mmCIF file of C-alpha atoms in Angstrom:
data_model
loop_
_atom_site.group_PDB
_atom_site.id
_atom_site.type_symbol
_atom_site.label_atom_id
_atom_site.label_comp_id
_atom_site.label_asym_id
_atom_site.label_seq_id
_atom_site.Cartn_x
_atom_site.Cartn_y
_atom_site.Cartn_z
ATOM 1 C CA MET A 289 6.018 -36.407 7.417
ATOM 2 C CA THR A 290 6.941 -35.173 10.705
ATOM 3 C CA GLU A 291 4.869 -32.585 12.562
ATOM 4 C CA ALA A 292 7.641 -29.853 11.873
ATOM 5 C CA SER A 293 7.104 -30.577 8.278
ATOM 6 C CA GLN A 294 3.396 -29.856 7.859
ATOM 7 C CA THR A 295 3.600 -26.824 10.305
ATOM 8 C CA LYS A 296 3.459 -23.662 7.635
ATOM 9 C CA ILE A 297 5.489 -20.572 9.387
ATOM 10 C CA GLY A 298 3.512 -17.916 9.364
ATOM 11 C CA SER A 299 6.217 -15.170 9.002
ATOM 12 C CA GLY A 300 9.368 -14.758 7.921
ATOM 13 C CA THR A 301 12.220 -13.088 5.729
ATOM 14 C CA ILE A 302 13.809 -13.155 2.312
ATOM 15 C CA THR A 303 17.433 -11.706 1.702
ATOM 16 C CA THR A 304 17.461 -9.028 -1.898
ATOM 17 C CA LYS A 305 20.137 -9.140 -4.703
ATOM 18 C CA ASP A 306 22.124 -5.904 -2.455
ATOM 19 C CA GLY A 307 21.538 -7.405 0.600
ATOM 20 C CA THR A 308 18.340 -6.031 1.742
ATOM 21 C CA GLN A 309 16.644 -8.403 4.415
ATOM 22 C CA ILE A 310 12.293 -7.965 3.058
ATOM 23 C CA PHE A 311 10.510 -9.560 6.682
ATOM 24 C CA TYR A 312 6.899 -10.672 5.775
ATOM 25 C CA LYS A 313 3.662 -13.155 6.790
ATOM 26 C CA ASP A 314 2.312 -15.584 4.892
ATOM 27 C CA TRP A 315 -1.233 -16.892 6.161
ATOM 28 C CA GLY A 316 -3.338 -19.263 5.197
ATOM 29 C CA THR A 317 -3.931 -21.740 1.488
ATOM 30 C CA GLY A 318 -5.849 -21.077 -1.258
ATOM 31 C CA GLN A 319 -5.785 -18.401 -4.079
ATOM 32 C CA PRO A 320 -3.132 -15.771 -2.574
ATOM 33 C CA ILE A 321 -4.087 -12.069 -1.696
ATOM 34 C CA VAL A 322 -0.357 -9.879 -1.249
ATOM 35 C CA PHE A 323 -1.509 -7.033 0.714
ATOM 36 C CA HIS A 324 0.901 -3.147 -0.452
ATOM 37 C CA HIS A 325 1.503 -1.131 2.478
ATOM 38 C CA GLY A 326 1.805 2.782 2.867
ATOM 39 C CA TRP A 327 3.550 5.572 3.832
ATOM 40 C CA PRO A 328 5.152 5.168 6.139
ATOM 41 C CA LEU A 329 3.390 2.333 7.566
ATOM 42 C CA SER A 330 3.662 -1.368 7.608
ATOM 43 C CA SER A 331 2.012 -4.922 6.457
ATOM 44 C CA ASP A 332 0.480 -4.504 10.420
ATOM 45 C CA ASP A 333 -1.820 -2.079 8.997
ATOM 46 C CA TRP A 334 -3.470 -4.011 6.764
ATOM 47 C CA ASP A 335 -5.278 -6.232 10.105
ATOM 48 C CA ALA A 336 -8.189 -5.968 9.371
ATOM 49 C CA GLN A 337 -8.320 -7.700 5.314
ATOM 50 C CA MET A 338 -5.491 -10.723 6.879
ATOM 51 C CA LEU A 339 -7.891 -12.087 9.463
ATOM 52 C CA PHE A 340 -10.901 -11.705 7.375
ATOM 53 C CA PHE A 341 -9.581 -13.376 4.102
ATOM 54 C CA LEU A 342 -7.940 -16.140 6.235
ATOM 55 C CA SER A 343 -11.299 -16.782 7.432
ATOM 56 C CA LYS A 344 -12.579 -16.702 4.002
ATOM 57 C CA GLY A 345 -9.902 -19.399 2.814
ATOM 58 C CA TYR A 346 -7.445 -17.393 1.118
ATOM 59 C CA ARG A 347 -3.879 -17.048 1.690
ATOM 60 C CA VAL A 348 -3.053 -14.056 3.053
ATOM 61 C CA ILE A 349 0.603 -12.289 2.073
ATOM 62 C CA ALA A 350 2.067 -8.591 3.328
ATOM 63 C CA HIS A 351 4.987 -7.463 3.803
ATOM 64 C CA ASP A 352 7.279 -4.311 5.397
ATOM 65 C CA ARG A 353 8.163 -2.188 2.248
ATOM 66 C CA ARG A 354 12.336 -1.905 2.789
ATOM 67 C CA GLY A 355 13.003 1.347 5.047
ATOM 68 C CA HIS A 356 9.270 0.124 6.686
ATOM 69 C CA GLY A 357 8.518 -2.081 9.819
ATOM 70 C CA ARG A 358 10.878 -4.905 10.501
ATOM 71 C CA SER A 359 12.296 -5.682 7.134
ATOM 72 C CA THR A 360 16.219 -3.375 6.802
ATOM 73 C CA GLN A 361 16.703 0.455 7.406
ATOM 74 C CA THR A 362 17.760 1.005 4.478
ATOM 75 C CA ASP A 363 19.617 4.077 2.937
ATOM 76 C CA ILE A 364 18.963 2.581 -1.242
ATOM 77 C CA GLY A 365 16.719 1.668 -2.970
ATOM 78 C CA ASN A 366 14.347 3.228 -1.304
ATOM 79 C CA GLU A 367 12.563 3.989 -5.461
ATOM 80 C CA MET A 368 10.015 2.630 -7.007
ATOM 81 C CA ASP A 369 11.370 0.540 -9.411
ATOM 82 C CA THR A 370 13.761 -1.090 -6.514
ATOM 83 C CA TYR A 371 9.647 -1.620 -4.772
ATOM 84 C CA ALA A 372 8.693 -3.331 -7.736
ATOM 85 C CA ALA A 373 11.937 -5.512 -7.960
ATOM 86 C CA ASP A 374 12.099 -6.376 -3.866
ATOM 87 C CA VAL A 375 8.097 -8.270 -4.657
ATOM 88 C CA ALA A 376 9.001 -9.686 -7.364
ATOM 89 C CA ALA A 377 12.035 -11.157 -5.556
ATOM 90 C CA LEU A 378 9.228 -12.095 -2.871
ATOM 91 C CA THR A 379 6.362 -13.859 -4.944
ATOM 92 C CA ALA A 380 9.326 -15.626 -6.573
ATOM 93 C CA HIS A 381 10.453 -17.344 -3.319
ATOM 94 C CA LEU A 382 7.213 -18.213 -2.381
ATOM 95 C CA ASP A 383 6.218 -19.360 -5.253
ATOM 96 C CA LEU A 384 2.777 -17.511 -6.338
ATOM 97 C CA LYS A 385 0.885 -18.047 -9.081
ATOM 98 C CA ASP A 386 -2.905 -16.785 -9.744
ATOM 99 C CA ALA A 387 -2.080 -14.038 -7.314
ATOM 100 C CA ILE A 388 -4.379 -10.277 -6.369
ATOM 101 C CA HIS A 389 -2.258 -8.362 -5.216
ATOM 102 C CA VAL A 390 -4.393 -5.077 -3.170
ATOM 103 C CA GLY A 391 -1.703 -1.733 -2.631
ATOM 104 C CA HIS A 392 -3.018 1.237 -0.400
ATOM 105 C CA SER A 393 -1.221 4.260 -1.294
ATOM 106 C CA THR A 394 2.106 3.898 -2.470
ATOM 107 C CA GLY A 395 1.338 -0.245 -2.724
ATOM 108 C CA GLY A 396 -0.631 1.506 -4.862
ATOM 109 C CA GLY A 397 1.484 2.477 -6.892
ATOM 110 C CA GLU A 398 4.272 -0.948 -6.260
ATOM 111 C CA VAL A 399 1.096 -2.974 -7.409
ATOM 112 C CA ALA A 400 1.133 -0.748 -10.598
ATOM 113 C CA ARG A 401 4.601 -0.945 -11.107
ATOM 114 C CA TYR A 402 4.500 -5.222 -9.796
ATOM 115 C CA VAL A 403 1.919 -5.572 -11.793
ATOM 116 C CA ALA A 404 3.081 -4.052 -14.959
ATOM 117 C CA GLN A 405 6.186 -5.208 -14.897
ATOM 118 C CA TYR A 406 6.453 -9.013 -13.134
ATOM 119 C CA GLY A 407 2.578 -9.842 -14.077
ATOM 120 C CA SER A 408 2.516 -11.681 -16.474
ATOM 121 C CA GLY A 409 2.925 -15.523 -16.836
ATOM 122 C CA GLY A 410 -0.034 -15.827 -15.183
ATOM 123 C CA ARG A 411 1.171 -15.137 -11.640
ATOM 124 C CA VAL A 412 -1.318 -12.614 -11.240
ATOM 125 C CA ALA A 413 -5.129 -12.804 -11.692
ATOM 126 C CA LYS A 414 -5.731 -9.541 -10.262
ATOM 127 C CA ALA A 415 -5.505 -5.869 -8.223
ATOM 128 C CA VAL A 416 -6.923 -3.440 -6.245
ATOM 129 C CA LEU A 417 -6.072 0.174 -5.873
ATOM 130 C CA ILE A 418 -7.727 1.485 -2.409
ATOM 131 C CA GLY A 419 -6.509 5.317 -1.953
ATOM 132 C CA ALA A 420 -3.961 4.944 -4.506
ATOM 133 C CA VAL A 421 -1.419 7.279 -5.339
ATOM 134 C CA PRO A 422 -1.203 6.785 -9.601
ATOM 135 C CA PRO A 423 -1.407 7.849 -11.858
ATOM 136 C CA ILE A 424 0.948 10.638 -10.690
ATOM 137 C CA MET A 425 0.739 13.533 -7.244
ATOM 138 C CA LEU A 426 2.954 15.959 -8.289
ATOM 139 C CA LYS A 427 1.962 19.213 -10.088
ATOM 140 C CA THR A 428 3.169 19.508 -13.468
ATOM 141 C CA ASP A 429 2.766 20.905 -16.673
ATOM 142 C CA ALA A 430 2.005 16.692 -18.002
ATOM 143 C CA ASN A 431 -0.402 16.729 -14.645
ATOM 144 C CA PRO A 432 -1.828 20.477 -13.680
ATOM 145 C CA GLY A 433 -4.285 19.446 -11.032
ATOM 146 C CA GLY A 434 -1.859 17.493 -9.018
ATOM 147 C CA LEU A 435 -0.675 18.380 -5.439
ATOM 148 C CA PRO A 436 1.905 21.468 -5.625
ATOM 149 C CA ILE A 437 6.100 20.471 -4.788
ATOM 150 C CA GLU A 438 5.502 22.293 -1.602
ATOM 151 C CA VAL A 439 3.070 19.648 -0.032
ATOM 152 C CA PHE A 440 5.822 17.088 0.064
ATOM 153 C CA ASP A 441 8.004 19.340 0.578
ATOM 154 C CA GLY A 442 6.043 20.165 3.462
ATOM 155 C CA PHE A 443 6.523 16.883 4.317
ATOM 156 C CA ARG A 444 9.925 15.937 4.201
ATOM 157 C CA SER A 445 10.472 18.849 6.571
ATOM 158 C CA ALA A 446 8.189 17.807 9.252
ATOM 159 C CA GLN A 447 9.870 14.490 9.765
ATOM 160 C CA ALA A 448 13.664 15.922 10.143
ATOM 161 C CA ALA A 449 12.357 18.180 11.614
ATOM 162 C CA ASN A 450 10.489 16.155 14.277
ATOM 163 C CA ARG A 451 9.408 13.070 12.841
ATOM 164 C CA ALA A 452 7.321 11.009 15.796
ATOM 165 C CA GLN A 453 5.027 14.505 16.364
ATOM 166 C CA PHE A 454 4.334 14.128 12.643
ATOM 167 C CA PHE A 455 3.480 10.801 12.793
ATOM 168 C CA ARG A 456 1.005 12.007 15.493
ATOM 169 C CA ASP A 457 -0.595 14.208 14.050
ATOM 170 C CA VAL A 458 -0.950 12.601 10.262
ATOM 171 C CA PRO A 459 -3.217 10.130 12.103
ATOM 172 C CA ALA A 460 -4.677 12.145 13.640
ATOM 173 C CA GLY A 461 -6.254 14.979 11.765
ATOM 174 C CA PRO A 462 -6.388 14.235 7.335
ATOM 175 C CA PHE A 463 -5.023 10.067 7.004
ATOM 176 C CA TYR A 464 -7.769 9.026 8.479
ATOM 177 C CA GLY A 465 -9.749 11.995 8.870
ATOM 178 C CA PHE A 466 -10.286 12.823 12.079
ATOM 179 C CA ASN A 467 -10.514 15.650 11.525
ATOM 180 C CA ARG A 468 -13.398 16.566 10.026
ATOM 181 C CA PRO A 469 -16.599 17.012 12.502
ATOM 182 C CA GLY A 470 -18.799 15.020 14.076
ATOM 183 C CA ALA A 471 -15.491 12.053 13.451
ATOM 184 C CA VAL A 472 -15.867 9.489 16.429
ATOM 185 C CA VAL A 473 -12.217 9.296 17.022
ATOM 186 C CA SER A 474 -9.624 6.102 18.422
ATOM 187 C CA GLN A 475 -6.910 6.810 19.757
ATOM 188 C CA GLY A 476 -5.841 3.328 19.290
ATOM 189 C CA ILE A 477 -6.048 4.015 15.309
ATOM 190 C CA ILE A 478 -4.115 7.396 15.808
ATOM 191 C CA ASP A 479 -1.776 4.887 18.309
ATOM 192 C CA ASN A 480 -1.106 2.107 15.819
ATOM 193 C CA TRP A 481 -0.615 4.283 13.748
ATOM 194 C CA TRP A 482 2.869 5.508 14.852
ATOM 195 C CA ARG A 483 3.851 3.360 16.306
ATOM 196 C CA GLN A 484 4.695 1.424 12.846
ATOM 197 C CA GLY A 485 5.533 4.544 11.342
ATOM 198 C CA MET A 486 8.007 4.693 14.434
ATOM 199 C CA MET A 487 9.322 1.076 13.394
ATOM 200 C CA GLY A 488 10.644 2.305 10.071
ATOM 201 C CA GLY A 489 14.022 4.188 9.276
ATOM 202 C CA THR A 490 13.733 8.127 8.790
ATOM 203 C CA LYS A 491 15.721 8.328 6.686
ATOM 204 C CA ALA A 492 14.067 5.182 3.771
ATOM 205 C CA HIS A 493 10.684 7.809 5.278
ATOM 206 C CA TYR A 494 11.868 10.515 3.493
ATOM 207 C CA ASP A 495 13.618 9.493 0.729
ATOM 208 C CA CYS A 496 10.348 7.331 -0.227
ATOM 209 C CA ILE A 497 8.170 10.614 -0.155
ATOM 210 C CA LYS A 498 9.690 10.982 -3.677
ATOM 211 C CA ALA A 499 8.641 7.233 -4.147
ATOM 212 C CA PHE A 500 5.124 8.926 -4.081
ATOM 213 C CA SER A 501 4.911 11.583 -4.695
ATOM 214 C CA GLU A 502 7.089 11.931 -8.218
ATOM 215 C CA THR A 503 6.667 9.076 -9.932
ATOM 216 C CA ASP A 504 4.402 8.968 -13.335
ATOM 217 C CA PHE A 505 2.519 5.493 -12.816
ATOM 218 C CA THR A 506 0.789 6.029 -16.599
ATOM 219 C CA GLU A 507 2.148 3.514 -18.645
ATOM 220 C CA ASP A 508 2.400 1.100 -16.208
ATOM 221 C CA LEU A 509 -1.579 1.487 -15.891
ATOM 222 C CA LYS A 510 -1.771 1.427 -19.134
ATOM 223 C CA LYS A 511 0.570 -1.823 -19.167
ATOM 224 C CA ILE A 512 -1.721 -3.962 -17.228
ATOM 225 C CA ASP A 513 -4.684 -5.904 -18.586
ATOM 226 C CA VAL A 514 -5.950 -7.537 -15.720
ATOM 227 C CA PRO A 515 -8.640 -7.003 -14.304
ATOM 228 C CA VAL A 516 -8.242 -3.601 -11.749
ATOM 229 C CA LEU A 517 -10.480 -2.517 -8.936
ATOM 230 C CA VAL A 518 -9.620 1.223 -8.200
ATOM 231 C CA MET A 519 -11.607 2.225 -4.651
ATOM 232 C CA HIS A 520 -11.448 5.879 -3.597
ATOM 233 C CA GLY A 521 -12.873 7.538 -0.290
ATOM 234 C CA ASP A 522 -14.500 11.256 -2.043
ATOM 235 C CA ASP A 523 -13.249 12.795 0.572
ATOM 236 C CA ASP A 524 -9.706 11.451 0.761
ATOM 237 C CA GLN A 525 -7.200 14.643 1.956
ATOM 238 C CA ILE A 526 -3.764 13.069 1.444
ATOM 239 C CA VAL A 527 -4.237 11.414 -1.851
ATOM 240 C CA PRO A 528 -6.885 13.858 -3.352
ATOM 241 C CA ILE A 529 -9.662 11.231 -6.061
ATOM 242 C CA ALA A 530 -9.890 13.795 -8.881
ATOM 243 C CA ASP A 531 -6.132 13.610 -9.344
ATOM 244 C CA SER A 532 -6.366 10.372 -8.806
ATOM 245 C CA ALA A 533 -8.586 7.383 -9.823
ATOM 246 C CA LEU A 534 -10.567 9.368 -11.876
ATOM 247 C CA LEU A 535 -7.626 8.965 -13.726
ATOM 248 C CA SER A 536 -6.328 5.841 -13.460
ATOM 249 C CA ILE A 537 -9.787 4.356 -13.858
ATOM 250 C CA LYS A 538 -9.501 6.135 -17.861
ATOM 251 C CA LEU A 539 -5.823 4.138 -18.307
ATOM 252 C CA LEU A 540 -6.510 0.572 -17.862
ATOM 253 C CA LYS A 541 -7.849 -1.761 -19.510
ATOM 254 C CA LYS A 542 -10.304 -3.619 -17.653
ATOM 255 C CA GLY A 543 -10.736 -1.199 -14.745
ATOM 256 C CA GLU A 544 -13.649 -1.109 -12.267
ATOM 257 C CA LEU A 545 -14.427 2.411 -10.485
ATOM 258 C CA LYS A 546 -15.700 2.202 -6.565
ATOM 259 C CA VAL A 547 -16.071 5.722 -5.152
ATOM 260 C CA TYR A 548 -17.218 6.090 -1.175
ATOM 261 C CA LYS A 549 -19.413 8.865 -0.039
ATOM 262 C CA GLY A 550 -17.330 10.476 2.657
ATOM 263 C CA PHE A 551 -14.888 8.563 3.380
ATOM 264 C CA PRO A 552 -11.292 8.906 4.005
ATOM 265 C CA HIS A 553 -7.934 7.569 2.839
ATOM 266 C CA GLY A 554 -7.177 4.975 5.582
ATOM 267 C CA MET A 555 -10.985 3.445 5.632
ATOM 268 C CA ALA A 556 -9.665 0.346 4.793
ATOM 269 C CA THR A 557 -9.431 0.826 8.623
ATOM 270 C CA THR A 558 -12.089 2.837 9.169
ATOM 271 C CA HIS A 559 -14.937 1.359 6.701
ATOM 272 C CA ALA A 560 -12.350 -2.322 7.309
ATOM 273 C CA ASP A 561 -16.714 -3.852 6.873
ATOM 274 C CA VAL A 562 -17.303 -1.986 3.708
ATOM 275 C CA ILE A 563 -14.137 -2.906 1.958
ATOM 276 C CA ASN A 564 -13.293 -6.384 2.772
ATOM 277 C CA ALA A 565 -16.728 -6.976 1.896
ATOM 278 C CA ASP A 566 -17.167 -5.184 -1.430
ATOM 279 C CA LEU A 567 -12.887 -6.487 -1.815
ATOM 280 C CA LEU A 568 -14.537 -9.782 -1.487
ATOM 281 C CA ALA A 569 -16.910 -9.657 -4.001
ATOM 282 C CA PHE A 570 -14.488 -8.594 -6.700
ATOM 283 C CA PHE A 571 -12.425 -11.863 -6.068
ATOM 284 C CA LYS A 572 -15.425 -13.806 -6.547
ATOM 285 C CA ALA A 573 -16.806 -12.826 -9.352
#
């Protein structure tokens, strides 16, 4: 066997049926963990988790959602059904079995839709929703505790007017809780959020606001029959816990809820040591 054939390629792309190229990282061996990032970021948002779980003997995989990061800057397909289909294409390409899927924020919605629609047949062992958008963020008659449409219209207006500034303001303020009194602000974290966001396509990011805010995952959550860990900070200013995790846990057949006092939306970055330890315990249970 040649040296080249023994070496596992650590990143690559797949091409979906509509011609979109999806970038992914694939490191290590062992049970696969697939990480799904939030809006408007990329697989790089999982750096702290990828390194940690690689060192624990897992195979770690993360992709850039279409329109985000190094994937094609799509003008179509920027909605949850296509996001989930893209993940299904990736997991089929990598022939993943017994995988654990971990999603943050928008990525949590992607996990719920993917596991519900494509997770049968031994492909999925467990799932994790971190600061995740399900069941539905938008305030409706059926979801009176949700956020009004004006909040998301504000996101769209700010992005259209000055995406570069908007992508500074979000991480410098509510995303990581850096707007809270006494917060220890990391300029590096803010800059890295901005870097990831600006790599993606503005059309895809604009469309994704509708996808993460208006998609109803109620039926997806009800269909999932693998163990699911729901992790949420009670000071999440982006996805308020009362209308997300506290409702999702009631819909899951095999759900476990962990609430983190004072933790922000981006807690997997700001409190990676705590989150990684709890993830590891759930994976090993």
